[in-house]
PDB file of C-alpha atoms and ligand atoms in Angstrom:
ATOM      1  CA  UNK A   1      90.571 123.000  81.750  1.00 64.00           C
ATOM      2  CA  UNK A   2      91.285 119.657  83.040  1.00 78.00           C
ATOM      3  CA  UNK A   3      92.304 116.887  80.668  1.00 90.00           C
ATOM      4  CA  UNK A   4      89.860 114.114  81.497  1.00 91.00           C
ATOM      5  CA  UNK A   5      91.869 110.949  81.619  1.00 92.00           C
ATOM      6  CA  UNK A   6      90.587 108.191  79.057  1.00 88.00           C
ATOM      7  CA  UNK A   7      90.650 104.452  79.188  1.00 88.00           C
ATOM      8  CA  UNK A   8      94.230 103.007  78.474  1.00 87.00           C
ATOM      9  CA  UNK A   9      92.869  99.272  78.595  1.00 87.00           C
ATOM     10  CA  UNK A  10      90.046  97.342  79.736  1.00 88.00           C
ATOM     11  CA  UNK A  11      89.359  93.311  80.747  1.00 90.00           C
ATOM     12  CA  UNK A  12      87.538  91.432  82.601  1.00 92.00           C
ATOM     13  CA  UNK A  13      88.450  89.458  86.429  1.00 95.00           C
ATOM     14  CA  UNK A  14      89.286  86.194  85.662  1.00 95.00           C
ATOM     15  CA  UNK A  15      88.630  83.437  87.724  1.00 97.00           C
ATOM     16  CA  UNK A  16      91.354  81.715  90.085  1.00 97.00           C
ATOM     17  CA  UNK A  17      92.099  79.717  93.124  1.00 97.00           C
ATOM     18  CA  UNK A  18      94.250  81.059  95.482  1.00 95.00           C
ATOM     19  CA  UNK A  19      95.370  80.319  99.438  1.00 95.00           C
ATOM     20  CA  UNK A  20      94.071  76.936 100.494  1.00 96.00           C
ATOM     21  CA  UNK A  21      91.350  76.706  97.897  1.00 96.00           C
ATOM     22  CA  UNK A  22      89.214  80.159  97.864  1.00 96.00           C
ATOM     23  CA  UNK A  23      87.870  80.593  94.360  1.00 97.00           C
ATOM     24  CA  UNK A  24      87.689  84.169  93.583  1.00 97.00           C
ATOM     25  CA  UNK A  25      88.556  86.388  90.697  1.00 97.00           C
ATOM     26  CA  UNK A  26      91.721  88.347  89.894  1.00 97.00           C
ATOM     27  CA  UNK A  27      91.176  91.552  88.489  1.00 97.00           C
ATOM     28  CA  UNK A  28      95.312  91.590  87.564  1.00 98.00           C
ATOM     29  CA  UNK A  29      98.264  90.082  89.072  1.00 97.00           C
ATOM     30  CA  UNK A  30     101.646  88.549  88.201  1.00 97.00           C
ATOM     31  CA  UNK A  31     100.505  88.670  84.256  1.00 95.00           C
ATOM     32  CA  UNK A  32     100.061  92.470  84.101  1.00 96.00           C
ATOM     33  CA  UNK A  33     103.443  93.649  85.800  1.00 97.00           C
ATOM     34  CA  UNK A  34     104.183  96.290  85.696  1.00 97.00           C
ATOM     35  CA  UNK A  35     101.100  97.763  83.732  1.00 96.00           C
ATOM     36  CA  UNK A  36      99.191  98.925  87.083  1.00 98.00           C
ATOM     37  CA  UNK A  37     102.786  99.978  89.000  1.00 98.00           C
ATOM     38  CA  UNK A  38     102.925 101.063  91.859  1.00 98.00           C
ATOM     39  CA  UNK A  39      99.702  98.116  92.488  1.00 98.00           C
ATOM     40  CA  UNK A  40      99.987  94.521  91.844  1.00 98.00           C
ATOM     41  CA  UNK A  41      97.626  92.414  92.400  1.00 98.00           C
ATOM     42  CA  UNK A  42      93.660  93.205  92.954  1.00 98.00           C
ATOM     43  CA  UNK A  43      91.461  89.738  93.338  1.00 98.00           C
ATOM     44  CA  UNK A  44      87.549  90.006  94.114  1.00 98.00           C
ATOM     45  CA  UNK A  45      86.685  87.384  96.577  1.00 96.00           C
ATOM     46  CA  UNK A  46      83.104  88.194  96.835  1.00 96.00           C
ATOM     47  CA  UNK A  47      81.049  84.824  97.019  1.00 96.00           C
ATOM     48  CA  UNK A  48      77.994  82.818  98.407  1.00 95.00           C
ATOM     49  CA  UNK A  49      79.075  79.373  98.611  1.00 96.00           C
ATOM     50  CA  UNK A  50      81.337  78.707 101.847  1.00 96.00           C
ATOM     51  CA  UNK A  51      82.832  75.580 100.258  1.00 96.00           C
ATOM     52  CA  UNK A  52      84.619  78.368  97.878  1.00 96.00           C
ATOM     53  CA  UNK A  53      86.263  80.926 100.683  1.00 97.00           C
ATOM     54  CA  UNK A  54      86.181  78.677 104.121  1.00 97.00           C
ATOM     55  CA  UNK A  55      89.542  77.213 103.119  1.00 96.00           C
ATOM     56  CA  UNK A  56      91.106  80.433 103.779  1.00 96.00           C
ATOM     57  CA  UNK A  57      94.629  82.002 103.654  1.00 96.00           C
ATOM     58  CA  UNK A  58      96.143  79.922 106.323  1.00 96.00           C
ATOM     59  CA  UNK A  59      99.452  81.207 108.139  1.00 96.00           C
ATOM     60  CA  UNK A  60     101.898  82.854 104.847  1.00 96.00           C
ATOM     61  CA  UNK A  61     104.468  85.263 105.055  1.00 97.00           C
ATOM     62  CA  UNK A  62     104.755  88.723 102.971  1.00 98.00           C
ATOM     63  CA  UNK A  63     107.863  90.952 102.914  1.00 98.00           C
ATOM     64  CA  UNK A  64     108.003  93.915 100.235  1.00 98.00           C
ATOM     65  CA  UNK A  65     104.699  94.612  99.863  1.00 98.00           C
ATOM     66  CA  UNK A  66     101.367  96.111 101.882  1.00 97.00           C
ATOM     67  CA  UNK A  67      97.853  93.986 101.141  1.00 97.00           C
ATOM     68  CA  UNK A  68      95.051  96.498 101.707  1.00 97.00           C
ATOM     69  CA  UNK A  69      91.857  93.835 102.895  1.00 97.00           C
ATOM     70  CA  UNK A  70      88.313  95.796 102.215  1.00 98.00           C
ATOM     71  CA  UNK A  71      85.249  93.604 103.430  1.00 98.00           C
ATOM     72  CA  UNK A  72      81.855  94.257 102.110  1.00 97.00           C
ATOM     73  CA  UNK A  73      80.104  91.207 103.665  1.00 97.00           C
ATOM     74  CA  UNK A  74      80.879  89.006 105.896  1.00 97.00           C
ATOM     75  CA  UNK A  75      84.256  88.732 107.952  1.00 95.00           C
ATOM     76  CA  UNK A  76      87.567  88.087 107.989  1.00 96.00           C
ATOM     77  CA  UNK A  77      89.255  86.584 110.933  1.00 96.00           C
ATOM     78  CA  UNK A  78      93.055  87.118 111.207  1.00 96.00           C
ATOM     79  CA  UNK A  79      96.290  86.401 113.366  1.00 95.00           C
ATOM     80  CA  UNK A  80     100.232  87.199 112.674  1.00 94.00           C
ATOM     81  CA  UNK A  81     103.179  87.418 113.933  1.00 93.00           C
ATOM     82  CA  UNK A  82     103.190  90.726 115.972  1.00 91.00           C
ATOM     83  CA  UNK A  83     100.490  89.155 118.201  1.00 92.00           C
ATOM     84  CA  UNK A  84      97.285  90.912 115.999  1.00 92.00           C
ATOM     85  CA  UNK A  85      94.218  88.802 116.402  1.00 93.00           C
ATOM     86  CA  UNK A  86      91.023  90.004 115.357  1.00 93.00           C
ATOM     87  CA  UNK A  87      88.134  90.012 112.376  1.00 96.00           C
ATOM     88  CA  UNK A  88      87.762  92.316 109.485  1.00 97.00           C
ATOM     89  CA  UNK A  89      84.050  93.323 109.349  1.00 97.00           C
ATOM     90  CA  UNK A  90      81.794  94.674 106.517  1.00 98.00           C
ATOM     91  CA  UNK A  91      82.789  98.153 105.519  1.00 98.00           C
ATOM     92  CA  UNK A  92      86.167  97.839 107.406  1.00 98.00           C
ATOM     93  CA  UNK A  93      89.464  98.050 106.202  1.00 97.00           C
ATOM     94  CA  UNK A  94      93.251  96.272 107.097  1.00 96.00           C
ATOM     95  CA  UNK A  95      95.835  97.781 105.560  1.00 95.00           C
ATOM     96  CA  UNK A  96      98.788  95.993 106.299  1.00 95.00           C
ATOM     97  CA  UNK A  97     102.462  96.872 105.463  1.00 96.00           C
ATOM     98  CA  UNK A  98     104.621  93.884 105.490  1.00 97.00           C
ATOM     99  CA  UNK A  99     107.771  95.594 105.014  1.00 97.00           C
ATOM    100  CA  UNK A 100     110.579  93.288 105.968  1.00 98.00           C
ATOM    101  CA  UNK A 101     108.329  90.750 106.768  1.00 96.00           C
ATOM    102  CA  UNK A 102     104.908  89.054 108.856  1.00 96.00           C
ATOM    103  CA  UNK A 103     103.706  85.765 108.868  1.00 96.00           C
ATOM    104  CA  UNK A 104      99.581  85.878 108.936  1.00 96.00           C
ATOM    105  CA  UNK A 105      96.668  84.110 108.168  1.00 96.00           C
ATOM    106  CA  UNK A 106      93.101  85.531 106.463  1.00 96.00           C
ATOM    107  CA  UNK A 107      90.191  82.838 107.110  1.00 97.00           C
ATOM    108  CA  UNK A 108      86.749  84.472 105.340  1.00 96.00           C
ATOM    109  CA  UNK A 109      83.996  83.409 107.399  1.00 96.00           C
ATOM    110  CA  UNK A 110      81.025  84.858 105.818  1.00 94.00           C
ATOM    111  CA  UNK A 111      77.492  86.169 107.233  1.00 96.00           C
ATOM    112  CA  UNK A 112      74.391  84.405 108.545  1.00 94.00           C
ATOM    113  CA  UNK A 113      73.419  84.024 104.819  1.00 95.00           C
ATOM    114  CA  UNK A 114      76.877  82.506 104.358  1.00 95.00           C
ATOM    115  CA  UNK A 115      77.673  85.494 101.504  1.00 96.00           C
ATOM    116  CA  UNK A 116      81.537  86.676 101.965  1.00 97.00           C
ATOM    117  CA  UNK A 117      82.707  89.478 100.416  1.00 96.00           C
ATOM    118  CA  UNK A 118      85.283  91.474  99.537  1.00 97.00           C
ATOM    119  CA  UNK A 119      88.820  93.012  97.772  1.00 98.00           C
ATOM    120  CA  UNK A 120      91.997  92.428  98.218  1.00 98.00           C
ATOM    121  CA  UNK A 121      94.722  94.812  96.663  1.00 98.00           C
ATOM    122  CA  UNK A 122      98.485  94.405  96.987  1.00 98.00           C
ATOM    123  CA  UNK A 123     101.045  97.645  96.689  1.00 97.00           C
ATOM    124  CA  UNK A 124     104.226  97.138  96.230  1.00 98.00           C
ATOM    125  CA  UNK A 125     107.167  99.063  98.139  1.00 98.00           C
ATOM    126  CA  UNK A 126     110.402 100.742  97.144  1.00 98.00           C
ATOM    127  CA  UNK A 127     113.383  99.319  97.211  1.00 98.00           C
ATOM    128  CA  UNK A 128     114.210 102.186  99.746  1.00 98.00           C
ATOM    129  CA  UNK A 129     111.049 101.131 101.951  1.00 97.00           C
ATOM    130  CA  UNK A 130     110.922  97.218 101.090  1.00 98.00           C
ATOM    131  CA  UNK A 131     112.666  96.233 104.658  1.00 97.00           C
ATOM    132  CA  UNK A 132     110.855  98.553 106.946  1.00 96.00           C
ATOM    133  CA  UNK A 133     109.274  98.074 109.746  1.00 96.00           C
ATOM    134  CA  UNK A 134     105.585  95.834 109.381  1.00 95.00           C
ATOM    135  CA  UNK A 135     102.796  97.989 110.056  1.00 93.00           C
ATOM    136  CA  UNK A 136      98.843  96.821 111.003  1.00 91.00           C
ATOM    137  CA  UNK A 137      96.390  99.248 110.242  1.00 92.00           C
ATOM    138  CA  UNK A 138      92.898  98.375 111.571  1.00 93.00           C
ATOM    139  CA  UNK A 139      90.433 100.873 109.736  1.00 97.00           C
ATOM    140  CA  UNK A 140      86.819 100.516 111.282  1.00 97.00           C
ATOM    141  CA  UNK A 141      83.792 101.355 108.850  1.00 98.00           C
ATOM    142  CA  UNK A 142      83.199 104.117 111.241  1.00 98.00           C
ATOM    143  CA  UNK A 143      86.604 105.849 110.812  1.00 98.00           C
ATOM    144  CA  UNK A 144      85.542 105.723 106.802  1.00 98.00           C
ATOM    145  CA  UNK A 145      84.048 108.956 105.992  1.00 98.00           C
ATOM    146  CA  UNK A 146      81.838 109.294 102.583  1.00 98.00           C
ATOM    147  CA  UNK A 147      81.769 112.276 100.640  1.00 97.00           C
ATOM    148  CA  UNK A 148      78.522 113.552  99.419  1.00 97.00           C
ATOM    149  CA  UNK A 149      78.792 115.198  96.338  1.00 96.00           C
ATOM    150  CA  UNK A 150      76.230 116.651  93.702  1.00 91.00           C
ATOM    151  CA  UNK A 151      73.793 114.726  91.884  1.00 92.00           C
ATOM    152  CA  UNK A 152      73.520 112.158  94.306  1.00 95.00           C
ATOM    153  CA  UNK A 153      77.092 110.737  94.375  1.00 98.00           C
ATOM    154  CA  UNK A 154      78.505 108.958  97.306  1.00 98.00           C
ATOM    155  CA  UNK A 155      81.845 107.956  97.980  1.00 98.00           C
ATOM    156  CA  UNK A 156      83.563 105.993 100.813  1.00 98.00           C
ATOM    157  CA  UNK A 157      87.259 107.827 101.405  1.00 98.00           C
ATOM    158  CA  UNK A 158      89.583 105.121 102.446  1.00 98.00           C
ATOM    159  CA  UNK A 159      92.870 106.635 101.502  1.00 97.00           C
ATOM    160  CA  UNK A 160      93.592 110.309  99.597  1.00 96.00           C
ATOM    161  CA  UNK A 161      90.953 113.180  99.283  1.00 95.00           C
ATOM    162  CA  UNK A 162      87.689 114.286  97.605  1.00 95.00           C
ATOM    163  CA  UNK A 163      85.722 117.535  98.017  1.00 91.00           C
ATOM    164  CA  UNK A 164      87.593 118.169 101.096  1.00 93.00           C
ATOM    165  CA  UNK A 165      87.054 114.530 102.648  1.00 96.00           C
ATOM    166  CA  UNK A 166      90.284 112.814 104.029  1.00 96.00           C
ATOM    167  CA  UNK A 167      90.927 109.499 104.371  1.00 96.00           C
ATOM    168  CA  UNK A 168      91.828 107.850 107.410  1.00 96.00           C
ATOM    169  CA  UNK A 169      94.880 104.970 106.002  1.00 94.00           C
ATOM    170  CA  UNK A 170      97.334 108.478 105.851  1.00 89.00           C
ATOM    171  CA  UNK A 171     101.726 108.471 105.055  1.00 85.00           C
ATOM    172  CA  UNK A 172     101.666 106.027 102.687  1.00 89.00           C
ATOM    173  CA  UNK A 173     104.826 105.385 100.644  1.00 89.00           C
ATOM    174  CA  UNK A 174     103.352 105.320  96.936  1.00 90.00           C
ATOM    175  CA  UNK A 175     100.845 108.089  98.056  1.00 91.00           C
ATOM    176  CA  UNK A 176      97.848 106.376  96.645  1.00 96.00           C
ATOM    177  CA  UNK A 177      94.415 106.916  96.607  1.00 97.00           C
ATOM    178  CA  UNK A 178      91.545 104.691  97.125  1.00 98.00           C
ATOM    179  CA  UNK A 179      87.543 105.402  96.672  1.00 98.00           C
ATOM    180  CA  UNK A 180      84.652 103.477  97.018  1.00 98.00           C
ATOM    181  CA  UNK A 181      82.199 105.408  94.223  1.00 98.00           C
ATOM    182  CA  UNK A 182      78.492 104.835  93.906  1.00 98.00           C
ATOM    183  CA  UNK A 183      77.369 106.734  90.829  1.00 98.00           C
ATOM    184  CA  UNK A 184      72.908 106.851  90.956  1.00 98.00           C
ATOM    185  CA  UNK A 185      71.759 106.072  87.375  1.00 96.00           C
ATOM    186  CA  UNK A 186      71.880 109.663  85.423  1.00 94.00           C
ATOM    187  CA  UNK A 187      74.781 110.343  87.160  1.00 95.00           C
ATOM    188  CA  UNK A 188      78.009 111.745  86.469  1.00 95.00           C
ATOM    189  CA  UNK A 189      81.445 111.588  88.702  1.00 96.00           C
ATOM    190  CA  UNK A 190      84.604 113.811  88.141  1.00 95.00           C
ATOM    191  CA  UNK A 191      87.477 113.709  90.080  1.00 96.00           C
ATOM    192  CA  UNK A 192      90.805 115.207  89.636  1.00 96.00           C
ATOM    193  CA  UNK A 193      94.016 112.722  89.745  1.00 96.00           C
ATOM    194  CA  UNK A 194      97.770 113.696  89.905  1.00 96.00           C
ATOM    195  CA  UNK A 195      99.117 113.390  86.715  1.00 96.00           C
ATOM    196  CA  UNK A 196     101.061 110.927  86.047  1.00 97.00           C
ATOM    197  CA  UNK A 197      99.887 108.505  88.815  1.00 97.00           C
ATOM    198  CA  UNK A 198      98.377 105.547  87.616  1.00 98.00           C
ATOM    199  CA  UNK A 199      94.432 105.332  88.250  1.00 98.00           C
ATOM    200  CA  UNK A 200      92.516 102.031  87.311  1.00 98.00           C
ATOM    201  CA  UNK A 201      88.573 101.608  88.643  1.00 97.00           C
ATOM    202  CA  UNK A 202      87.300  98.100  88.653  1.00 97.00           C
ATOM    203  CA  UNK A 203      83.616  98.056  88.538  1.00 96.00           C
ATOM    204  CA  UNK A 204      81.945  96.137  91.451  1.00 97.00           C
ATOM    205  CA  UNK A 205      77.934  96.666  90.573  1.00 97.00           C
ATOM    206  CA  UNK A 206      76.281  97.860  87.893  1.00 95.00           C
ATOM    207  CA  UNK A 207      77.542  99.735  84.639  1.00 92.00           C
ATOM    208  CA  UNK A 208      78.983 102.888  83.338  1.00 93.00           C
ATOM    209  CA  UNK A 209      80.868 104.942  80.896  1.00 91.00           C
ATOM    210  CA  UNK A 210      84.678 105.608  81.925  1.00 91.00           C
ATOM    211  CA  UNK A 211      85.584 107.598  78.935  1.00 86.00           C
ATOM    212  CA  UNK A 212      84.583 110.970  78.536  1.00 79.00           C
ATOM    213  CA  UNK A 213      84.972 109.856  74.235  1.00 75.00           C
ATOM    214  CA  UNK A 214      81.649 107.818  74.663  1.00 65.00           C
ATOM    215  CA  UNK A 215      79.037 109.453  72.397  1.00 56.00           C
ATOM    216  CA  UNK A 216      76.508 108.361  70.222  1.00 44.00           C
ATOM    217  CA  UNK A 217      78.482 107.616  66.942  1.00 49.00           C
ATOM    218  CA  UNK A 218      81.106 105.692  69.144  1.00 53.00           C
ATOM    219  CA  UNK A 219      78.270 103.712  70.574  1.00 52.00           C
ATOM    220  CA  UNK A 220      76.817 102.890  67.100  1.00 54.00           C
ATOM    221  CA  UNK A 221      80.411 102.354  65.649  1.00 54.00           C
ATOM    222  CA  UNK A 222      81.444  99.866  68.633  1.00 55.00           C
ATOM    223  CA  UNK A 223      77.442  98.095  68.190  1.00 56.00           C
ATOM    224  CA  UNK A 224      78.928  97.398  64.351  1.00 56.00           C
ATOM    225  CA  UNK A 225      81.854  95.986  66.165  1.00 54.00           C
ATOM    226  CA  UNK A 226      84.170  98.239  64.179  1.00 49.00           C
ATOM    227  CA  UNK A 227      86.256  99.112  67.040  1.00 49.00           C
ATOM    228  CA  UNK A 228      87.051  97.982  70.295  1.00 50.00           C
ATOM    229  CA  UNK A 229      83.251  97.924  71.922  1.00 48.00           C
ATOM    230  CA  UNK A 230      85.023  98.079  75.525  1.00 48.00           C
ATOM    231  CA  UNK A 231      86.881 101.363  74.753  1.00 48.00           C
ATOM    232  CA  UNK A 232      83.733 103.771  73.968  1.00 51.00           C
ATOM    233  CA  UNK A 233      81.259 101.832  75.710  1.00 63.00           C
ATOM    234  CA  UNK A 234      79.692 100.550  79.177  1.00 76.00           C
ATOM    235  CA  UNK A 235      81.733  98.721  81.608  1.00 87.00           C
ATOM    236  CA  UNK A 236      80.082  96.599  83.595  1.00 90.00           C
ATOM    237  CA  UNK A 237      80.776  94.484  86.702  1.00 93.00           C
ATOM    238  CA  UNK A 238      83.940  92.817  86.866  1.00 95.00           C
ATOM    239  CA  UNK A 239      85.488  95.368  84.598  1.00 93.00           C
ATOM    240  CA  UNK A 240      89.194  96.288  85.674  1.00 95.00           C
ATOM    241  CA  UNK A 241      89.963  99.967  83.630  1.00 94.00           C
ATOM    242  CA  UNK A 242      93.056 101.334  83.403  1.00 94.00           C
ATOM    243  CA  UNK A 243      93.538 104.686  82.591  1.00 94.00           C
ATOM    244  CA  UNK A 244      95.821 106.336  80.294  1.00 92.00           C
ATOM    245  CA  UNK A 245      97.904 110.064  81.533  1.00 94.00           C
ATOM    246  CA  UNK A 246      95.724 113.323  82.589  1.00 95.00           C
ATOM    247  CA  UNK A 247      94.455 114.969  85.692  1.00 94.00           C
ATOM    248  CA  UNK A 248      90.789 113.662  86.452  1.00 96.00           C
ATOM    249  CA  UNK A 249      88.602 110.857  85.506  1.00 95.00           C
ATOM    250  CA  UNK A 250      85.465 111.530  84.492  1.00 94.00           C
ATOM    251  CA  UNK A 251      82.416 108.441  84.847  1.00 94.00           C
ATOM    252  CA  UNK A 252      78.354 108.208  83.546  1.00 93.00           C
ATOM    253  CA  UNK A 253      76.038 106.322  84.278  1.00 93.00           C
ATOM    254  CA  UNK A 254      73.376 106.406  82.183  1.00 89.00           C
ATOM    255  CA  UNK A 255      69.870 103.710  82.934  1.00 90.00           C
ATOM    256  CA  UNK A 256      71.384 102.300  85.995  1.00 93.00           C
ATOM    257  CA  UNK A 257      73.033 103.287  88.803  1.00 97.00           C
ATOM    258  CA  UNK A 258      77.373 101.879  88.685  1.00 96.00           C
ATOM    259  CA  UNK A 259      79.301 101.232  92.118  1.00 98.00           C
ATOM    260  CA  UNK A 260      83.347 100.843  91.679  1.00 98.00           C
ATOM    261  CA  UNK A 261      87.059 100.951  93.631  1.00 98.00           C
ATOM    262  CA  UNK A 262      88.720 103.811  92.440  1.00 98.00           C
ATOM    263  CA  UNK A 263      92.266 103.213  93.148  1.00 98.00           C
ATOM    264  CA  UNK A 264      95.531 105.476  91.896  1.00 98.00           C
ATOM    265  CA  UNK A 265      99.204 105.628  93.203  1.00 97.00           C
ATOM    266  CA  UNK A 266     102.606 106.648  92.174  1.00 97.00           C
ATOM    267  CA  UNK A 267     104.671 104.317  89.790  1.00 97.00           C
ATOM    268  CA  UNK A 268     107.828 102.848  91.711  1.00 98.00           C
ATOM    269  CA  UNK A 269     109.789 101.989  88.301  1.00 98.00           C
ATOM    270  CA  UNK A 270     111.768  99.687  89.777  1.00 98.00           C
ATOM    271  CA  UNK A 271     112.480  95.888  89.044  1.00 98.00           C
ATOM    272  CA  UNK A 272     109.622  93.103  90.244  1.00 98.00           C
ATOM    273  CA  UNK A 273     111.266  90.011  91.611  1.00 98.00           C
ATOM    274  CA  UNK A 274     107.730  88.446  92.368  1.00 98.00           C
ATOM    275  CA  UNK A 275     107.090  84.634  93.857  1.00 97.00           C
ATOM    276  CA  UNK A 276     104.104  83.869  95.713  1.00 96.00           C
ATOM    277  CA  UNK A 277     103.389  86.053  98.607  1.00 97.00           C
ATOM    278  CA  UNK A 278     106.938  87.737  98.803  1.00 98.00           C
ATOM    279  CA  UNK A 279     107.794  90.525  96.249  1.00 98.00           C
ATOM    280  CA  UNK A 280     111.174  91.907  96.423  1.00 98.00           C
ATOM    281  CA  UNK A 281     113.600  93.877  92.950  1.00 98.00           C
ATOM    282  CA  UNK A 282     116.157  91.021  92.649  1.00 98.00           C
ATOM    283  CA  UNK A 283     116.282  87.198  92.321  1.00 98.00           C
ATOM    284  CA  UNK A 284     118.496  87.168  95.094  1.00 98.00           C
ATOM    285  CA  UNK A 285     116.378  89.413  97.664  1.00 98.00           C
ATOM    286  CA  UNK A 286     113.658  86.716  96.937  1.00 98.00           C
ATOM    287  CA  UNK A 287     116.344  83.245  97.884  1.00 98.00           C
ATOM    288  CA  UNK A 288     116.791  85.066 100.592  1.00 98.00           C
ATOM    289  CA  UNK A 289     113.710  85.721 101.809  1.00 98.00           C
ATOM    290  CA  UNK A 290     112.586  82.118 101.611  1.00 97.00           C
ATOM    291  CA  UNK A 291     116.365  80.533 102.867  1.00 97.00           C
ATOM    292  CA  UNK A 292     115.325  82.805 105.706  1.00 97.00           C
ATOM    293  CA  UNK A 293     111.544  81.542 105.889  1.00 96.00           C
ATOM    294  CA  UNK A 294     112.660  77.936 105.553  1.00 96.00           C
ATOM    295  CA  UNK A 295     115.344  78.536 108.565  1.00 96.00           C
ATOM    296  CA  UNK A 296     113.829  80.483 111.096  1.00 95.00           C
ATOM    297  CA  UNK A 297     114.680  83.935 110.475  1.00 96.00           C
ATOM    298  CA  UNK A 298     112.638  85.740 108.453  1.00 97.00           C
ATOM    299  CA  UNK A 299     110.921  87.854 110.758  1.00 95.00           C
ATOM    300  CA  UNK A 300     112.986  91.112 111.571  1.00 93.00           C
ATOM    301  CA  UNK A 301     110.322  92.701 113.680  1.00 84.00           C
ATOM    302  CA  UNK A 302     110.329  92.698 117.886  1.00 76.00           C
TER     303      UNK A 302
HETATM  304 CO1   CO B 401      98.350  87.419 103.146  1.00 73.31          CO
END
């Protein structure tokens, strides 16, 4: 018998502006550390206006950290420091281990319809793993298999396993997981988890139930607002949901059909020195890092 994991906390993405001026919404971030450990930071940059993303993420550095780019819409063009150049396109995914450090830049472009679109999640790295060597990983929709499971489920496998589909994004440090789910309405998803790892989904259409304690009276109890209405009942888009401890997650959809990330990893439990775009364990790993941006030699890499 599995223990079905249930929701820990929910809240909404809130809206920010971030880079040189993209408007977009942070599902968590500096606020909730160290909540979502081994993860950071998740922001939502789907939009239609161009005035909001066109400003872009011009040239930044990262050290101590990986930022895993997933584009739904639209594209991402990108440069750095080891001489990458190219565009993230719809369904593709960068993941992109800073380690000891790259200087990059992430300019959305958007479509002919001028809709962009798109996630951005940032994982942090041990202290043993914080300096290593920068690594690009250029996932093409193509390399993303889905899994086909009962009832109608689908579910893009960017990282981890499910119903014998792997991943391609493979040796990661904090051994996460990462799903794209699309639950059809009358639909129900279970999937083990390690226990012990944290798991948070974040809803990105649609709405469902994420706790397998939803039932009738809980629905009629949170209606009468006598307890927390987000706890027992639907979550719908923009919905961040962090799970509490157990060994699969269990979701239902019930009149319409609910698309989220699914996203789990291993808790570092180590010290967060964060500023900016650099995340290191100590105050004086982070002067460093900047002296060393400021005076040439922050980049370690060939
Ligand atoms: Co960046």
């Amino acid at each position: 018998m599995k223990a079905v994991r249930t929701i820990g906390k929910t809240w909404k993405s809130r809206p920010t502006i971030e880079g040189a001026g993209v408007h977009l919404r942070r599902a968590f971030g500096y606020d909730q550390v160290p909540q979502l450990d081994p993860f950071l930071l998740l922001d939502d940059f789907r939009s239609d206006d161009p005035s909001k993303f066109l400003p872009g993420f011009p040239w930044h550095p990262h050290r101590g950290i990986e930022t895993i780019t997933y584009v739904l819409e639209g594209n991402v063009e990108h440069g750095d420091s080891m001489g990458n150049k190219g565009n993230i396109l719809p369904g593709d995914v960068q993941w992109m281990t800073a380690g000891s450090g790259i200087i990059h830049q992430e300019m959305p472009k958007g479509d002919a319809r001028k809709h962009m679109g798109g996630f951005q999640l940032w994982a942090n790295l041990p202290a043993s793993h914080k300096m290593m060597d920068p690594r690009y990983r250029e996932i093409k929709s193509s390399r993303i298999p889905e899994a086909i499971l009962p009832g109608g489920v689908r579910a893009r496998v960017i990282c981890g396993r499910l119903d014998g589909v792997e991943g391609p994004a493979k040796d990661i440090v904090t051994d996460p997981e990462y799903l794209d789910v699309s639950v059809p309405a009358g639909g129900t998803f279970e999937h083990g988890v390690k226990p012990g790892h944290t798991v948070l989904a974040y809803v990105i259409e649609g709405e469902g139930y994420f706790d397998p304690g939803r039932d009738a009276y809980a629905r009629e109890a949170a209606s009468r607002n006598w307890f927390d209405i987000e706890r027992n009942c639907r979550c719908g888009e923009g919905t961040l949901v962090l799970y509490g401890n157990g060994d699969a997650v269990r979701v239902i959809s019930e009149e319409v059909p609910v698309r989220f990330l699914l996203v789990s990893g291993k808790p570092i439990g180590e010290p967060v020195a964060w500023y900016g775009p650099i995340v290191m364990n100590t105050r004086e790993e982070l002067k460093v890092a900047f002296e060393e941006y400021s005076n040439g030699t922050f980049i370690k890499h060939a």
